[in-house]
Structure formats: structure tokens, C-alpha cells
mmCIF file of C-alpha atoms in Angstrom:
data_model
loop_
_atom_site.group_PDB
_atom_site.id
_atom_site.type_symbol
_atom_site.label_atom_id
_atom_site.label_comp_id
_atom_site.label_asym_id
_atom_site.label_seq_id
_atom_site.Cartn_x
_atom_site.Cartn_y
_atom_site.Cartn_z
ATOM 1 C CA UNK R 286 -70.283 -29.399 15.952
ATOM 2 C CA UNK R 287 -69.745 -26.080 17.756
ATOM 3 C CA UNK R 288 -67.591 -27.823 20.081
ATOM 4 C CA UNK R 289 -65.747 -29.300 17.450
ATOM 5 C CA UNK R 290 -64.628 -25.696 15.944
ATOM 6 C CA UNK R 291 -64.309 -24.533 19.410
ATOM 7 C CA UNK R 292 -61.787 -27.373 19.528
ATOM 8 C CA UNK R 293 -59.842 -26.916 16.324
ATOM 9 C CA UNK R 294 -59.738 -22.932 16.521
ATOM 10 C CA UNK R 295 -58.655 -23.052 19.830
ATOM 11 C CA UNK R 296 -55.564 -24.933 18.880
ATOM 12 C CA UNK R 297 -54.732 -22.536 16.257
ATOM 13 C CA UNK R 298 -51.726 -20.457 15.804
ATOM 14 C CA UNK R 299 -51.456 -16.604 14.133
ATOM 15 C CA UNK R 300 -47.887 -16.385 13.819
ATOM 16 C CA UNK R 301 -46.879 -12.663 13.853
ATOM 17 C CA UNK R 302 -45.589 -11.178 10.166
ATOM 18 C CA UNK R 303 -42.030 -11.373 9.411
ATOM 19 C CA UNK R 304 -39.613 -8.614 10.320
ATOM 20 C CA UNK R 305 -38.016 -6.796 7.624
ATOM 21 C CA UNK R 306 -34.247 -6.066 8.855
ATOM 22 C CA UNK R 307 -32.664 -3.127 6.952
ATOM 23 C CA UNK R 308 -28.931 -3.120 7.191
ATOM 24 C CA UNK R 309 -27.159 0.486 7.836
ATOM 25 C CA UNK R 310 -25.311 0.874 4.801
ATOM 26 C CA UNK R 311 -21.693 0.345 5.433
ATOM 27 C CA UNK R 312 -18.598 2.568 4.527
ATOM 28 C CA UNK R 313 -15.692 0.869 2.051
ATOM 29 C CA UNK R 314 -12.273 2.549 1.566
ATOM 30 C CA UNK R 315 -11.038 1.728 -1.513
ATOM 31 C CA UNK R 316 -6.642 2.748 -1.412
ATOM 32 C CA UNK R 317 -5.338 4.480 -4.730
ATOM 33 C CA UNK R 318 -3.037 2.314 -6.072
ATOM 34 C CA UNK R 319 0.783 3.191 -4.961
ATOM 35 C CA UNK R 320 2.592 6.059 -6.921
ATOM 36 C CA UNK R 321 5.092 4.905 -8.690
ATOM 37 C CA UNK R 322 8.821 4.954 -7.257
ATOM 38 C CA UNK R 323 10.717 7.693 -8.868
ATOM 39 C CA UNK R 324 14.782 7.126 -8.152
ATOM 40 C CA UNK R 325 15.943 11.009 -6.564
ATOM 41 C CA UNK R 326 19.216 11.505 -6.299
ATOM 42 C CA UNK R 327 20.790 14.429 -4.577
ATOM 43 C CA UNK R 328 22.644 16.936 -7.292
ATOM 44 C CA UNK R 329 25.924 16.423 -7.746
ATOM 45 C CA UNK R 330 28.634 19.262 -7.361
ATOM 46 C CA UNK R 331 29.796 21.036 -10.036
ATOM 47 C CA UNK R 332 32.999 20.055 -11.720
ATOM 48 C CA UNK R 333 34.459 22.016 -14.430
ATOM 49 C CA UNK R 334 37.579 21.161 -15.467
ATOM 50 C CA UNK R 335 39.588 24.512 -17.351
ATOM 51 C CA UNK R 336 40.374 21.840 -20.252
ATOM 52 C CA UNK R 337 39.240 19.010 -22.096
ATOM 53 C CA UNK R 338 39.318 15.288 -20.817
ATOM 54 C CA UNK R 339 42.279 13.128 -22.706
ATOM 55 C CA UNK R 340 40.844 10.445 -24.931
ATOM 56 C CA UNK R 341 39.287 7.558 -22.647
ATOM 57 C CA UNK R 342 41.273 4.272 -21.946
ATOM 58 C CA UNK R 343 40.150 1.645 -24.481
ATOM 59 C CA UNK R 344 39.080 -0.899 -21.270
ATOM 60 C CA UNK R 345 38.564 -4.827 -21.404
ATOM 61 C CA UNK R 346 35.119 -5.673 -20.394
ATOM 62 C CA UNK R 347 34.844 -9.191 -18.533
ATOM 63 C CA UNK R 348 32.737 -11.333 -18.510
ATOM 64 C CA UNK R 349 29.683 -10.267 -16.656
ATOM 65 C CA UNK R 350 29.153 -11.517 -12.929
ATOM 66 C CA UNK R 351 25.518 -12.091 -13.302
ATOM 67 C CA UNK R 352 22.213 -11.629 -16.255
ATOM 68 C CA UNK R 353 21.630 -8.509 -13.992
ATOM 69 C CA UNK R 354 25.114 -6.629 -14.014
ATOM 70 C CA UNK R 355 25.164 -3.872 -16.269
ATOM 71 C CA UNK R 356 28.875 -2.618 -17.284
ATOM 72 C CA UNK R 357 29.730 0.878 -15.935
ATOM 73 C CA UNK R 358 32.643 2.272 -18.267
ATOM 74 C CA UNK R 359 35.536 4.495 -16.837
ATOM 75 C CA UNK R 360 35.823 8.333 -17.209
ATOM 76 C CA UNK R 361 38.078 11.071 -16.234
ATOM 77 C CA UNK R 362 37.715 12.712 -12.746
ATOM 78 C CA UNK R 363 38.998 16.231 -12.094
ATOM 79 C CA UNK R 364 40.527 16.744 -9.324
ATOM 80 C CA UNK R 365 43.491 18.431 -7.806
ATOM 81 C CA UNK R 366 44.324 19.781 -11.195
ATOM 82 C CA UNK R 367 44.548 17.198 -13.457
ATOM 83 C CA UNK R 368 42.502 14.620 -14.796
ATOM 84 C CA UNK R 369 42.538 11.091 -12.899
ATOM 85 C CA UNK R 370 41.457 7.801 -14.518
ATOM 86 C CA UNK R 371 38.713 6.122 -12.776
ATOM 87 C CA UNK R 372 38.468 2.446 -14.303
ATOM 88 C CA UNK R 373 35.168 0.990 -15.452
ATOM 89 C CA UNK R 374 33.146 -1.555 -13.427
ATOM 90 C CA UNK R 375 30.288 -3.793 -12.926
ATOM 91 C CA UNK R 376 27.176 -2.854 -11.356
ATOM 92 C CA UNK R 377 23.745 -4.134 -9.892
ATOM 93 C CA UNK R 378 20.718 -1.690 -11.613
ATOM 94 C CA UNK R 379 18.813 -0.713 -8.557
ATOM 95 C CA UNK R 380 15.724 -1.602 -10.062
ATOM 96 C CA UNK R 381 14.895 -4.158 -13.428
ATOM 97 C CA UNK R 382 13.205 -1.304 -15.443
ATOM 98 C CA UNK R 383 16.687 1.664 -15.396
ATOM 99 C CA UNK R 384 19.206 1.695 -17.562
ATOM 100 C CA UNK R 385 22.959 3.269 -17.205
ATOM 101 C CA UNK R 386 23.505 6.649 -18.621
ATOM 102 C CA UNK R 387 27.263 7.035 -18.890
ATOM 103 C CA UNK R 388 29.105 10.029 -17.242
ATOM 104 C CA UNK R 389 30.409 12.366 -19.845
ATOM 105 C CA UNK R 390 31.623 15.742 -20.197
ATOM 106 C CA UNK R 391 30.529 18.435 -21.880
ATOM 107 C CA UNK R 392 32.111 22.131 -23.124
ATOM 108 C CA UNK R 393 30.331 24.968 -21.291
ATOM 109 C CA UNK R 394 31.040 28.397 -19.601
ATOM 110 C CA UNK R 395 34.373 28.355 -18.071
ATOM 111 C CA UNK R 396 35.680 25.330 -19.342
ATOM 112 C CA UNK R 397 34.419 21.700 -19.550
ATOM 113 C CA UNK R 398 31.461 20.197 -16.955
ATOM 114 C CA UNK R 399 31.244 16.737 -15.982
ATOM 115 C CA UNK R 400 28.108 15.095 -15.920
ATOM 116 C CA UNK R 401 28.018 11.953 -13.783
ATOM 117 C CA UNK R 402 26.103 8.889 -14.521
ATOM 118 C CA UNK R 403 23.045 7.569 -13.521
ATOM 119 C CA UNK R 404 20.296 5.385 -13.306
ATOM 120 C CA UNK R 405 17.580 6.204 -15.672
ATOM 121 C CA UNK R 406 13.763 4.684 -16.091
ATOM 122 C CA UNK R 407 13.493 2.987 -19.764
#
């Protein structure tokens, strides 16, 4: 009987314990989410005219060239010393989310300023 324990413990195996693997935490960048795009437009010169614009041309509109175009009226430029008509026009909004705010003038110091248009975030 001895020999048969000798026998069966002699075949037996210990197998070592299992190896605990700890993993090196690792680093995650997380972005900030992109700013938003602002539309900068250098500053226009300074126009003042020494009198008031004439009453604008009553213009026809046509018939759009797209869903997209948005309808830029005329205005009066100064320039030279009188007041020139620059006729309206369609135009492409550089972005979906601006709309067009017309160029105007306004009465100030020295006479009357003209404001141009622009593009303008809804």
C-alpha cells in the first residue's frame, strides 16, 4: 500500500498560484468641444456724407437663384461728392444660421454716417 501512495503522490502536480496582473492606469485626453465660429470682419472706413442720402430706388427683386440666396437691397455710396446708386443683388449667406443686416445711414456729428451691411448670427 505504501508503494501505492508512493506511486500516486509521486505523479502529482502543485501548480503554482495565479498571478495577479495590475494594469498601470492609463492617461485619456478628452478635447473641449470646438468654440464656436464667430464671423470678424475688419472695420470699415468711415463715410460721412455732409448731407442726407436721396430716397432709395424702388428696385425689382427677381426671382431668387437658389433656397439659399438671400436678397441684398441697393443703397447710396458717397463718394467723390455725391451720392452714387449701387443696385441691389443676390447673395450666398456665408453660413445657414446669419442673416443680412441692410446698410443704412444714419445722422451723426458732421453730417450723415453710413453703416454697411453685414452678416449677422440669428
Amino acid at each position: 500500500m505504501a508503494a501505492l501512495v508512493a506511486a500516486v503522490l509521486s505523479g502529482c502536480v502543485v501548480a503554482p498560484p495565479p498571478r495577479h496582473v495590475v494594469a498601470a492606469p492609463r492617461t485619456v485626453v478628452v478635447e473641449p468641444p470646438p468654440a464656436r465660429a464667430v464671423l470678424v470682419e475688419p472695420a470699415p472706413a468711415v463715410v460721412v456724407a455732409p448731407t442726407a442720402p436721396p430716397a432709395p430706388y424702388v428696385e425689382t427683386v427677381t426671382v431668387a437663384p437658389s433656397p439659399v440666396h438671400v436678397w441684398v437691397a441697393g443703397f447710396w455710396e458717397w463718394g467723390g461728392g455725391r451720392y452714387v446708386w449701387r443696385p441691389g443683388h443676390w447673395a450666398t449667406p456665408p453660413r445657414p444660421d446669419v442673416v443680412w443686416i441692410p446698410h443704412h445711414w444714419e445722422p451723426g456729428p458732421g453730417g450723415w454716417h453710413f453703416r454697411p451691411g453685414r452678416w449677422a448670427v440669428r
